XYZ file of C-alpha atoms in Angstrom:
652
model
C -60.289 40.226 68.116
C -58.016 41.831 65.530
C -57.971 40.424 61.995
C -54.212 39.822 62.132
C -54.614 37.672 65.212
C -57.457 35.812 63.545
C -55.316 35.158 60.468
C -52.426 33.924 62.607
C -54.743 31.516 64.391
C -56.116 30.320 61.061
C -52.563 29.468 59.989
C -51.990 27.539 63.209
C -55.268 25.681 62.678
C -54.278 24.755 59.127
C -50.895 23.447 60.342
C -52.498 21.337 63.048
C -55.105 20.147 60.568
C -52.453 19.052 58.043
C -50.506 17.132 60.690
C -53.691 15.611 62.020
C -54.857 14.561 58.574
C -51.522 12.920 57.836
C -51.754 10.878 61.024
C -55.387 10.057 60.364
C -54.589 8.821 56.849
C -52.077 6.362 58.271
C -54.557 5.208 60.864
C -57.235 4.801 58.204
C -54.802 2.900 56.010
C -54.102 0.511 58.883
C -57.839 0.239 59.365
C -58.101 -1.493 55.983
C -54.628 -2.774 55.086
C -54.522 -5.194 58.031
C -56.748 -7.332 55.834
C -53.836 -7.865 53.434
C -51.737 -10.200 55.655
C -54.893 -11.987 56.790
C -55.928 -12.688 53.211
C -52.345 -13.602 52.300
C -52.296 -16.273 55.001
C -55.727 -17.471 53.871
C -54.664 -17.783 50.227
C -51.415 -19.542 51.165
C -53.366 -21.934 53.400
C -55.756 -22.627 50.529
C -52.846 -23.201 48.172
C -51.197 -25.618 50.614
C -54.264 -27.849 50.437
C -53.634 -28.382 46.714
C -56.937 -26.756 45.808
C -55.227 -24.349 43.378
C -52.844 -26.936 41.906
C -54.878 -27.699 38.775
C -55.217 -23.981 38.030
C -51.466 -23.481 38.435
C -50.803 -26.361 36.046
C -53.313 -24.963 33.564
C -51.544 -21.595 33.729
C -48.179 -23.227 33.000
C -49.721 -25.106 30.065
C -51.183 -21.906 28.666
C -47.848 -20.091 28.908
C -46.167 -22.952 27.041
C -48.786 -22.745 24.281
C -48.574 -18.928 24.137
C -44.835 -18.573 23.784
C -43.298 -18.225 20.320
C -42.468 -21.482 18.527
C -38.827 -22.524 18.491
C -37.172 -23.922 15.411
C -36.855 -27.745 15.353
C -33.760 -29.052 17.081
C -31.463 -30.004 14.142
C -29.630 -32.534 16.326
C -32.619 -34.858 16.773
C -34.526 -36.939 14.206
C -37.594 -39.084 14.919
C -38.227 -42.274 12.947
C -41.972 -42.728 13.253
C -44.019 -45.917 13.168
C -47.492 -44.779 12.190
C -50.665 -46.393 10.884
C -49.534 -46.601 7.211
C -46.353 -48.346 8.369
C -48.343 -50.902 10.351
C -50.704 -51.450 7.430
C -47.771 -52.157 5.131
C -46.144 -54.487 7.668
C -49.389 -56.252 8.351
C -48.516 -57.063 11.961
C -47.437 -55.799 15.354
C -44.973 -56.185 17.024
C -42.505 -55.546 14.234
C -40.573 -58.711 13.369
C -37.005 -58.697 14.606
C -35.698 -58.944 11.053
C -37.464 -55.732 10.010
C -36.304 -53.933 13.155
C -32.689 -55.110 12.582
C -32.834 -53.887 8.974
C -34.205 -50.487 10.116
C -31.404 -50.009 12.658
C -28.752 -51.035 10.118
C -29.956 -48.481 7.580
C -29.903 -45.749 10.256
C -26.529 -46.918 11.514
C -25.095 -46.674 8.024
C -25.326 -42.859 8.134
C -23.285 -42.787 11.371
C -25.666 -41.134 13.830
C -24.338 -39.982 17.180
C -26.836 -42.135 19.111
C -29.881 -44.307 18.407
C -32.722 -44.574 20.901
C -35.100 -47.495 20.410
C -38.352 -46.601 22.199
C -39.822 -50.062 21.597
C -39.902 -52.809 24.226
C -37.931 -55.862 23.019
C -37.648 -58.215 25.980
C -38.998 -61.181 23.949
C -38.074 -62.434 20.464
C -40.416 -61.691 17.582
C -39.608 -64.102 14.807
C -38.392 -64.155 12.167
C -34.942 -62.612 12.423
C -34.261 -62.681 16.139
C -30.610 -63.637 15.664
C -30.190 -60.786 13.212
C -31.485 -58.338 15.793
C -29.196 -59.752 18.490
C -26.261 -59.269 16.157
C -27.251 -55.638 15.606
C -27.553 -55.115 19.367
C -24.044 -56.521 19.893
C -22.426 -54.443 17.166
C -24.094 -51.063 17.820
C -22.481 -49.483 20.890
C -24.454 -46.234 20.529
C -27.836 -47.990 20.478
C -29.984 -47.496 23.601
C -32.945 -49.762 24.282
C -35.670 -49.227 26.907
C -37.176 -50.876 29.914
C -40.075 -49.976 32.156
C -38.575 -49.718 35.596
C -41.542 -48.858 37.805
C -44.729 -50.858 37.859
C -47.766 -48.566 37.963
C -51.518 -48.766 37.523
C -51.190 -48.585 33.740
C -48.390 -51.041 33.025
C -46.294 -53.631 34.746
C -42.529 -53.350 34.679
C -40.928 -54.574 31.448
C -37.436 -56.002 31.196
C -34.977 -54.634 28.625
C -33.241 -56.735 25.929
C -30.728 -58.864 27.902
C -27.818 -58.113 25.559
C -28.335 -54.341 25.795
C -28.675 -54.612 29.574
C -25.368 -56.461 29.829
C -23.734 -53.737 27.708
C -25.283 -50.939 29.833
C -27.189 -49.689 26.799
C -30.621 -49.341 28.391
C -32.645 -46.297 29.341
C -35.882 -45.995 31.312
C -39.055 -45.345 29.331
C -40.886 -44.308 32.533
C -42.674 -40.955 32.477
C -44.157 -38.994 35.395
C -47.850 -38.179 35.079
C -49.492 -35.438 37.104
C -52.893 -35.927 38.704
C -54.636 -34.590 35.593
C -52.813 -37.110 33.417
C -50.391 -34.652 31.816
C -46.608 -34.871 31.695
C -44.871 -31.715 32.876
C -41.804 -33.234 34.523
C -38.868 -35.199 33.171
C -37.683 -38.200 35.158
C -33.942 -38.036 34.457
C -33.034 -41.049 36.552
C -34.626 -43.546 38.866
C -33.157 -45.834 41.520
C -35.153 -49.057 41.921
C -34.766 -50.842 45.261
C -31.721 -53.111 45.286
C -30.864 -52.155 41.695
C -28.505 -49.638 40.137
C -29.720 -46.234 38.986
C -31.323 -46.203 35.541
C -31.148 -43.096 33.338
C -34.037 -41.981 31.159
C -33.855 -42.842 27.444
C -33.633 -39.164 26.488
C -30.903 -38.614 29.075
C -28.856 -41.582 27.832
C -28.789 -40.470 24.201
C -28.170 -36.837 25.229
C -25.152 -37.850 27.341
C -23.704 -39.801 24.404
C -24.084 -36.719 22.237
C -22.534 -34.400 24.851
C -19.684 -36.801 25.570
C -18.655 -36.461 21.936
C -18.487 -32.696 22.613
C -16.259 -33.290 25.627
C -19.014 -32.644 28.175
C -19.690 -35.049 31.024
C -21.912 -34.730 34.132
C -20.505 -33.154 37.287
C -22.002 -32.948 40.763
C -21.981 -29.475 42.303
C -21.489 -28.628 45.952
C -25.258 -28.399 46.476
C -25.765 -31.852 44.909
C -27.075 -30.579 41.591
C -26.006 -31.955 38.210
C -23.889 -29.688 36.017
C -23.613 -30.306 32.302
C -21.648 -27.823 30.249
C -23.314 -24.409 30.632
C -26.339 -25.740 32.517
C -27.002 -26.763 36.092
C -30.061 -28.934 36.573
C -31.913 -28.233 39.807
C -33.698 -31.227 41.229
C -37.478 -30.957 41.485
C -38.918 -31.042 44.985
C -42.460 -31.768 46.069
C -43.678 -28.160 46.408
C -41.894 -26.525 43.475
C -43.936 -24.060 41.436
C -47.622 -24.882 41.514
C -47.080 -28.375 42.905
C -48.231 -29.422 46.358
C -46.775 -32.535 47.944
C -45.951 -34.094 44.560
C -44.057 -37.371 44.206
C -40.437 -36.254 43.796
C -38.784 -39.690 43.814
C -35.931 -40.099 41.384
C -34.085 -37.161 39.863
C -36.788 -35.003 38.281
C -36.740 -31.612 36.606
C -39.486 -29.431 35.196
C -39.723 -30.256 31.494
C -39.227 -27.202 29.304
C -40.834 -28.516 26.134
C -39.288 -27.519 22.822
C -42.418 -28.510 20.967
C -44.991 -31.144 20.116
C -44.805 -33.805 17.423
C -44.933 -31.196 14.662
C -41.811 -29.427 15.957
C -39.198 -32.159 15.368
C -37.583 -33.545 12.236
C -39.374 -36.783 11.339
C -39.217 -39.563 8.785
C -41.354 -42.691 8.609
C -40.069 -46.219 9.038
C -41.311 -47.121 5.546
C -39.300 -44.281 4.017
C -36.134 -45.462 5.761
C -36.648 -49.092 4.727
C -37.395 -47.973 1.155
C -34.106 -46.042 0.986
C -35.926 -42.701 0.710
C -33.791 -41.148 3.419
C -31.873 -38.042 2.262
C -28.079 -38.429 2.334
C -26.513 -37.799 5.748
C -29.983 -37.217 7.201
C -28.971 -39.125 10.357
C -25.278 -38.229 10.389
C -24.033 -36.988 13.780
C -27.607 -36.748 15.072
C -29.626 -38.417 17.761
C -32.142 -40.759 16.149
C -35.144 -41.891 18.169
C -37.356 -44.712 16.899
C -40.845 -44.922 18.341
C -44.523 -45.570 17.631
C -46.825 -42.765 16.452
C -49.841 -44.896 15.536
C -53.006 -44.240 17.504
C -53.713 -47.970 17.674
C -50.505 -48.604 19.614
C -51.643 -46.183 22.349
C -48.157 -44.952 23.275
C -49.649 -41.459 23.580
C -49.727 -38.984 26.463
C -51.344 -35.724 27.461
C -48.918 -32.797 27.627
C -49.194 -28.989 28.020
C -49.906 -28.884 24.286
C -53.112 -30.811 24.929
C -55.806 -28.166 25.132
C -58.685 -30.650 25.416
C -58.320 -33.575 27.802
C -61.434 -35.174 26.316
C -59.879 -35.499 22.870
C -57.924 -38.737 22.388
C -56.423 -37.350 19.179
C -54.787 -34.410 20.963
C -52.023 -36.484 22.530
C -48.256 -36.698 22.118
C -46.298 -39.906 21.344
C -43.942 -41.018 24.089
C -40.958 -40.851 21.745
C -41.579 -37.110 21.269
C -41.480 -36.615 25.043
C -38.115 -38.414 25.184
C -36.973 -36.201 22.305
C -37.975 -33.114 24.318
C -35.991 -34.382 27.292
C -32.922 -34.984 25.161
C -33.297 -31.620 23.437
C -33.656 -29.774 26.759
C -30.473 -31.345 28.142
C -28.383 -30.743 25.014
C -29.697 -27.239 24.299
C -29.171 -26.139 27.910
C -25.661 -27.579 28.068
C -24.492 -26.241 24.700
C -26.740 -23.296 23.817
C -27.682 -22.028 27.297
C -31.338 -22.563 26.461
C -33.202 -21.672 29.606
C -34.465 -24.243 32.060
C -37.575 -23.692 34.161
C -36.758 -22.237 37.571
C -39.019 -21.639 40.565
C -38.894 -19.470 43.670
C -38.517 -20.700 47.203
C -41.666 -20.985 49.302
C -40.837 -17.797 51.188
C -40.395 -15.815 47.988
C -43.727 -17.118 46.698
C -45.423 -16.172 49.976
C -43.930 -12.688 49.771
C -45.132 -12.399 46.164
C -48.659 -13.295 47.273
C -48.428 -10.692 50.052
C -47.263 -8.002 47.604
C -50.285 -8.502 45.362
C -52.621 -8.819 48.298
C -51.336 -5.426 49.450
C -51.854 -4.007 45.955
C -55.458 -5.232 46.008
C -56.057 -3.867 49.506
C -54.553 -0.516 48.517
C -56.755 -0.237 45.427
C -59.780 -1.172 47.501
C -58.842 1.404 50.125
C -58.098 4.257 47.719
C -60.902 3.599 45.237
C -63.288 1.532 47.364
C -66.935 2.042 46.585
C -66.351 3.327 43.029
C -66.309 1.638 39.634
C -62.612 2.502 39.419
C -61.960 -0.304 41.897
C -63.136 -2.879 39.373
C -61.309 -1.210 36.468
C -58.037 -0.990 38.374
C -58.321 -4.530 39.707
C -58.739 -5.726 36.123
C -55.739 -3.617 35.087
C -53.659 -4.944 38.010
C -54.702 -8.522 37.183
C -53.626 -8.010 33.586
C -50.311 -6.585 34.775
C -49.753 -9.613 37.015
C -50.456 -11.981 34.119
C -48.076 -10.055 31.843
C -45.353 -10.064 34.519
C -45.784 -13.799 35.086
C -45.736 -14.537 31.360
C -42.687 -12.329 30.837
C -40.918 -14.124 33.676
C -41.823 -17.470 32.124
C -40.253 -16.423 28.821
C -37.082 -15.819 30.849
C -37.287 -19.268 32.427
C -39.120 -18.523 35.698
C -42.398 -20.166 36.650
C -43.797 -17.638 39.095
C -47.000 -18.319 41.000
C -49.951 -16.666 39.274
C -53.174 -18.137 40.599
C -52.481 -17.508 44.303
C -51.319 -13.859 43.913
C -54.165 -13.245 41.459
C -56.630 -14.647 43.971
C -55.007 -12.555 46.728
C -55.151 -9.418 44.559
C -58.806 -9.747 43.605
C -60.033 -11.017 46.965
C -58.146 -8.295 48.869
C -59.538 -5.600 46.608
C -63.093 -6.909 46.837
C -62.973 -7.671 50.573
C -61.551 -4.230 51.403
C -64.139 -2.653 49.110
C -66.901 -4.602 50.842
C -65.437 -3.735 54.250
C -65.270 -0.054 53.324
C -68.831 -0.208 52.001
C -69.981 -1.661 55.308
C -68.050 0.921 57.316
C -69.369 3.686 55.080
C -72.895 2.410 55.502
C -72.512 2.604 59.267
C -70.762 5.979 59.071
C -73.377 7.372 56.714
C -76.133 6.205 59.010
C -74.402 7.884 61.933
C -73.653 11.097 60.011
C -77.128 11.361 58.569
C -78.656 10.614 61.967
C -76.724 13.575 63.363
C -77.253 15.977 60.481
C -80.193 15.106 58.280
C -82.680 17.034 60.408
C -80.464 20.086 60.717
C -78.991 20.779 57.270
C -80.138 21.005 53.671
C -79.356 18.139 51.263
C -76.454 20.049 49.708
C -74.711 20.490 53.051
C -75.514 16.903 54.006
C -73.811 15.648 50.837
C -70.802 17.893 51.464
C -70.557 16.500 54.974
C -70.642 12.967 53.594
C -67.997 13.696 50.958
C -65.713 15.022 53.703
C -66.504 12.273 56.182
C -62.863 11.147 56.267
C -61.963 14.455 57.903
C -64.853 14.231 60.366
C -65.195 10.669 61.584
C -63.007 8.909 64.080
C -63.968 5.687 65.818
C -67.584 5.963 64.750
C -68.165 9.509 65.939
C -67.397 13.081 64.965
C -64.453 14.168 67.061
C -64.086 17.677 68.408
C -62.535 20.211 66.035
C -61.527 23.818 66.494
C -62.639 26.117 63.701
C -63.843 29.621 62.956
C -67.598 29.828 62.439
C -70.511 32.227 62.784
C -73.186 31.387 65.383
C -76.775 32.664 65.234
C -79.250 32.655 68.143
C -82.880 33.624 67.723
C -85.627 33.877 70.357
C -89.277 34.951 70.439
C -89.974 38.092 72.423
C -92.494 37.520 75.210
C -92.983 33.849 74.511
C -93.811 32.945 78.118
C -96.851 35.178 78.215
C -98.010 33.873 74.847
C -97.679 30.277 76.053
C -99.800 31.011 79.115
C -102.729 32.175 76.972
C -102.763 29.283 74.431
C -103.965 25.705 74.651
C -100.982 23.299 74.658
C -101.974 21.579 71.421
C -102.587 24.891 69.662
C -99.329 26.271 71.038
C -97.399 23.272 69.747
C -98.881 23.596 66.250
C -98.242 27.350 66.146
C -94.674 27.014 67.468
C -93.846 24.189 65.032
C -94.982 26.366 62.161
C -92.616 29.102 63.339
C -89.691 26.710 63.944
C -90.154 25.006 60.590
C -90.116 28.357 58.794
C -86.970 29.517 60.603
C -85.160 26.181 60.047
C -85.927 26.272 56.314
C -84.406 29.717 56.062
C -81.258 28.430 57.787
C -81.106 25.577 55.263
C -81.568 27.995 52.373
C -78.519 29.929 53.571
C -76.359 26.796 53.942
C -76.414 26.863 57.714
C -76.691 24.057 60.240
C -79.505 24.021 62.803
C -77.600 23.074 65.929
C -80.564 22.754 68.248
C -84.067 23.910 69.188
C -84.410 25.118 72.787
C -88.021 25.899 73.611
C -88.782 28.885 71.392
C -85.100 29.510 70.614
C -83.161 28.347 67.553
C -79.377 27.994 67.393
C -77.816 27.859 63.935
C -74.158 27.739 62.893
C -72.558 28.760 59.595
C -69.191 27.254 58.657
C -69.512 23.813 60.243
C -68.814 20.942 60.257
C -66.235 21.348 57.470
C -63.493 23.720 58.698
C -63.053 26.969 56.762
C -59.410 27.532 55.905
C -59.482 30.855 54.077
C -60.580 34.404 54.999
C -62.956 34.367 52.026
C -64.793 31.313 53.332
C -65.048 32.771 56.832
C -66.431 36.048 55.424
C -68.916 34.106 53.301
C -70.245 32.311 56.392
C -70.664 35.573 58.331
C -72.450 37.111 55.352
C -74.729 34.062 55.093
C -75.592 34.331 58.804
C -76.568 38.016 58.606
C -78.469 37.407 55.369
C -80.278 34.525 57.096
C -81.214 36.787 60.039
C -82.622 39.423 57.695
C -84.590 36.747 55.822
C -85.949 35.507 59.156
C -87.250 38.975 59.839
C -88.990 39.104 56.465
C -90.466 35.654 57.011
C -91.738 36.669 60.442
C -93.520 39.643 58.837
C -95.286 37.223 56.476
C -96.154 34.847 59.302
C -97.598 37.658 61.404
C -99.898 38.663 58.550
C -101.057 35.055 58.251
C -101.544 34.653 61.991
C -103.454 37.909 62.192
C -106.027 36.500 59.760
C -106.205 33.298 61.814
C -106.522 35.115 65.135
C -103.197 33.700 66.219
C -100.667 35.642 68.313
C -98.298 37.932 66.413
C -94.743 38.142 67.640
C -91.379 39.838 67.288
C -87.959 38.214 67.651
C -84.392 38.903 68.730
C -81.298 37.557 66.977
C -77.685 37.489 68.145
C -74.806 36.713 65.788
C -71.135 36.184 66.648
C -68.127 35.103 64.573
C -65.160 33.443 66.261
C -63.513 30.242 67.373
C -65.785 27.331 68.233
C -65.403 23.625 68.953
C -67.694 21.210 67.129
C -68.254 17.481 67.486
C -70.446 14.670 68.762
C -71.737 15.045 72.272
C -73.721 12.590 74.312
C -73.706 8.894 75.186
C -73.665 5.675 73.189
C -77.470 5.594 73.477
C -78.005 9.165 72.335
C -75.549 11.412 70.590
C -75.955 14.819 68.955
C -73.762 17.076 66.921
C -73.249 20.413 68.672
C -71.143 23.551 68.745
C -69.444 24.941 71.858
C -67.224 27.895 72.616
C -67.058 31.527 73.616
C -68.583 32.653 70.317
C -71.667 30.588 71.118
C -71.993 32.364 74.483
C -71.524 35.775 72.850
C -74.248 35.066 70.255
C -76.632 33.935 73.010
C -75.846 37.029 75.117
C -76.326 39.330 72.128
C -79.772 37.834 71.539
C -80.789 38.468 75.175
C -78.961 41.813 75.552
C -81.108 44.662 76.952
C -84.504 43.376 75.900
C -85.857 46.920 76.021
C -83.382 48.025 73.321
C -85.131 48.479 69.967
C -88.198 46.844 71.477
C -90.505 48.383 68.906
C -88.933 46.543 65.977
C -90.170 43.304 64.473
C -86.736 41.652 64.404
C -83.721 42.987 66.291
C -80.358 41.721 65.003
C -77.192 42.337 67.025
C -73.756 41.215 65.800
C -70.303 41.226 67.344
C -67.344 43.185 65.993
C -65.767 40.238 64.129
C -69.009 39.571 62.233
C -69.219 43.258 61.402
C -65.713 43.139 59.921
C -66.414 39.999 57.923
C -69.610 41.278 56.238
C -67.580 44.287 54.988
C -70.467 46.772 54.612
C -72.620 44.359 52.613
C -75.572 45.218 54.872
C -76.615 48.458 56.564
C -75.499 48.494 60.200
C -75.151 50.952 63.050
C -72.808 50.986 65.990
C -74.584 50.286 69.284
C -71.669 50.719 71.654
C -68.970 49.048 73.695
C -70.866 46.989 76.236
C -70.401 44.318 78.870
C -72.567 41.292 78.150
C -74.147 39.289 80.930
C -71.719 36.834 82.492
C -68.658 38.357 80.791
C -66.031 40.718 82.205
C -64.542 42.050 78.970
C -66.230 44.813 77.028
C -66.994 44.195 73.373
C -68.189 46.362 70.484
C -71.620 45.410 69.159
C -73.519 46.480 66.065
C -77.094 46.272 64.862
C -77.954 44.975 61.397
C -80.764 47.184 60.078
C -83.865 45.370 58.925
C -85.963 47.983 57.127
């Protein structure tokens, strides 16, 4: 075969190999990436049970604590009733006279609205008539009632006068299962009663009405106030699962805790220590701060649920509700938005695919862990950045999908690799040296398909060796002695093949078949020449080893032998051959037949030599005069019609 033809065929092989590898990569990707949708469905199913709900809430709380502090809302002032105030008063509830005096002093500075977050359904003498007079003459005063009876408190009626004047707001707050308040109940509709607005909503609407802003209902039944549109909370929004969404609720975008609002104590107000115009044109909320009054709640700012001191007064929560409504309507301060269920599911799938991809590309290496950590950090940063822009994106479920997909695919790959390695090593470990075995394993992706090594066309050099006159030797030796003697010979020849980076294809009686250039295809002329050179060098080393063995056997009174070797370079097909019970790696093709025929060619030719080595013309071209050779002739080998040129490698 001419070199030009060989080179052209090599190019064709490389093209087919590239196309084949591309297709195989897609098939291998599908082999692992199918786990992504399965894990996505599993994570979504787990999320739908509510198992991840507490973690989602904890993530939201952490984001709220992480974000930069906002400046106090200058439109809201809190009049606090704390422990020193109670100590000075000497009693609780506050007498009506004191409460009337407090409201009058606030009213004197002309606030925009006053919210009284103290239940006053019964008179507290002295001064009840004074308080009633204040209620009648203060149209911007909003009292409170507890609309819904729950496990903590029964419903509480509002002051009758304020109720008749429609100056009452609901003090009800919505607690999540962990006891924290993350939602604002803007309004509630008791059975057979009119809708009641939240205290914070009532005072906020009074403030906005003075700015010419009133509520409007949009086409999709949302409430629009100025620049803001308030989307009603539904049971599965964000990290919630089947939450109680009665009433008109929104996610509460806290402005801050009790330290983030303007405050002044009741004692300071009553003692005329209020700065001038401190309340002017502001919303003033009056409410208890004292621990002993227990009007305290857990919020996202509560980092320790076991600490009773780390709680927020109810009046501060109403202040946050009022601030959120006013700031959104006037300043376009962001609300908290959530995705639809389908968008959240897609987001989980995206990160599950990222995890599967990392597991597939880097599975079985420490980079998998590093990159999963990096991807997890990226997901957290993306979610936090989105939260700063007003979006509460799911974090726990995509994070779980990312990590589980990466680890499951890695584990799956490890299991597949363990099976593949067992199969590859079963096929090769007896026939190659450790270096070749490791190379085979590193290139397993190009070799294995469906648990076996598929047939591949490639250019390789095949070596056949046989013992001259073995039959007569076998007749004269005891079977056990023959087996020991033959194993010593085979072991020596196989080791030489290993030393020259060849593969022992098979042992056939006294014959050895070795191949150079498999199972990894050679794609360059230099690699093909290197294999041919290694084969001839191996044959010469076999001859030298046989000389040493003969000297040893002569001293042991064992038979001394000579050998024949045939070598041919050309196209072969390699792959797994056999059944599911027994499979071997082997090499087939015309070059194999030529090497076998060269070994058995004219057994009388060069019969006096210790090791006769015949090579075909392609091998002769590839070794490029690296070894001494002589031209034998153009001959017809047994079983072949075409004549070929053969050469003898000289073994001095």
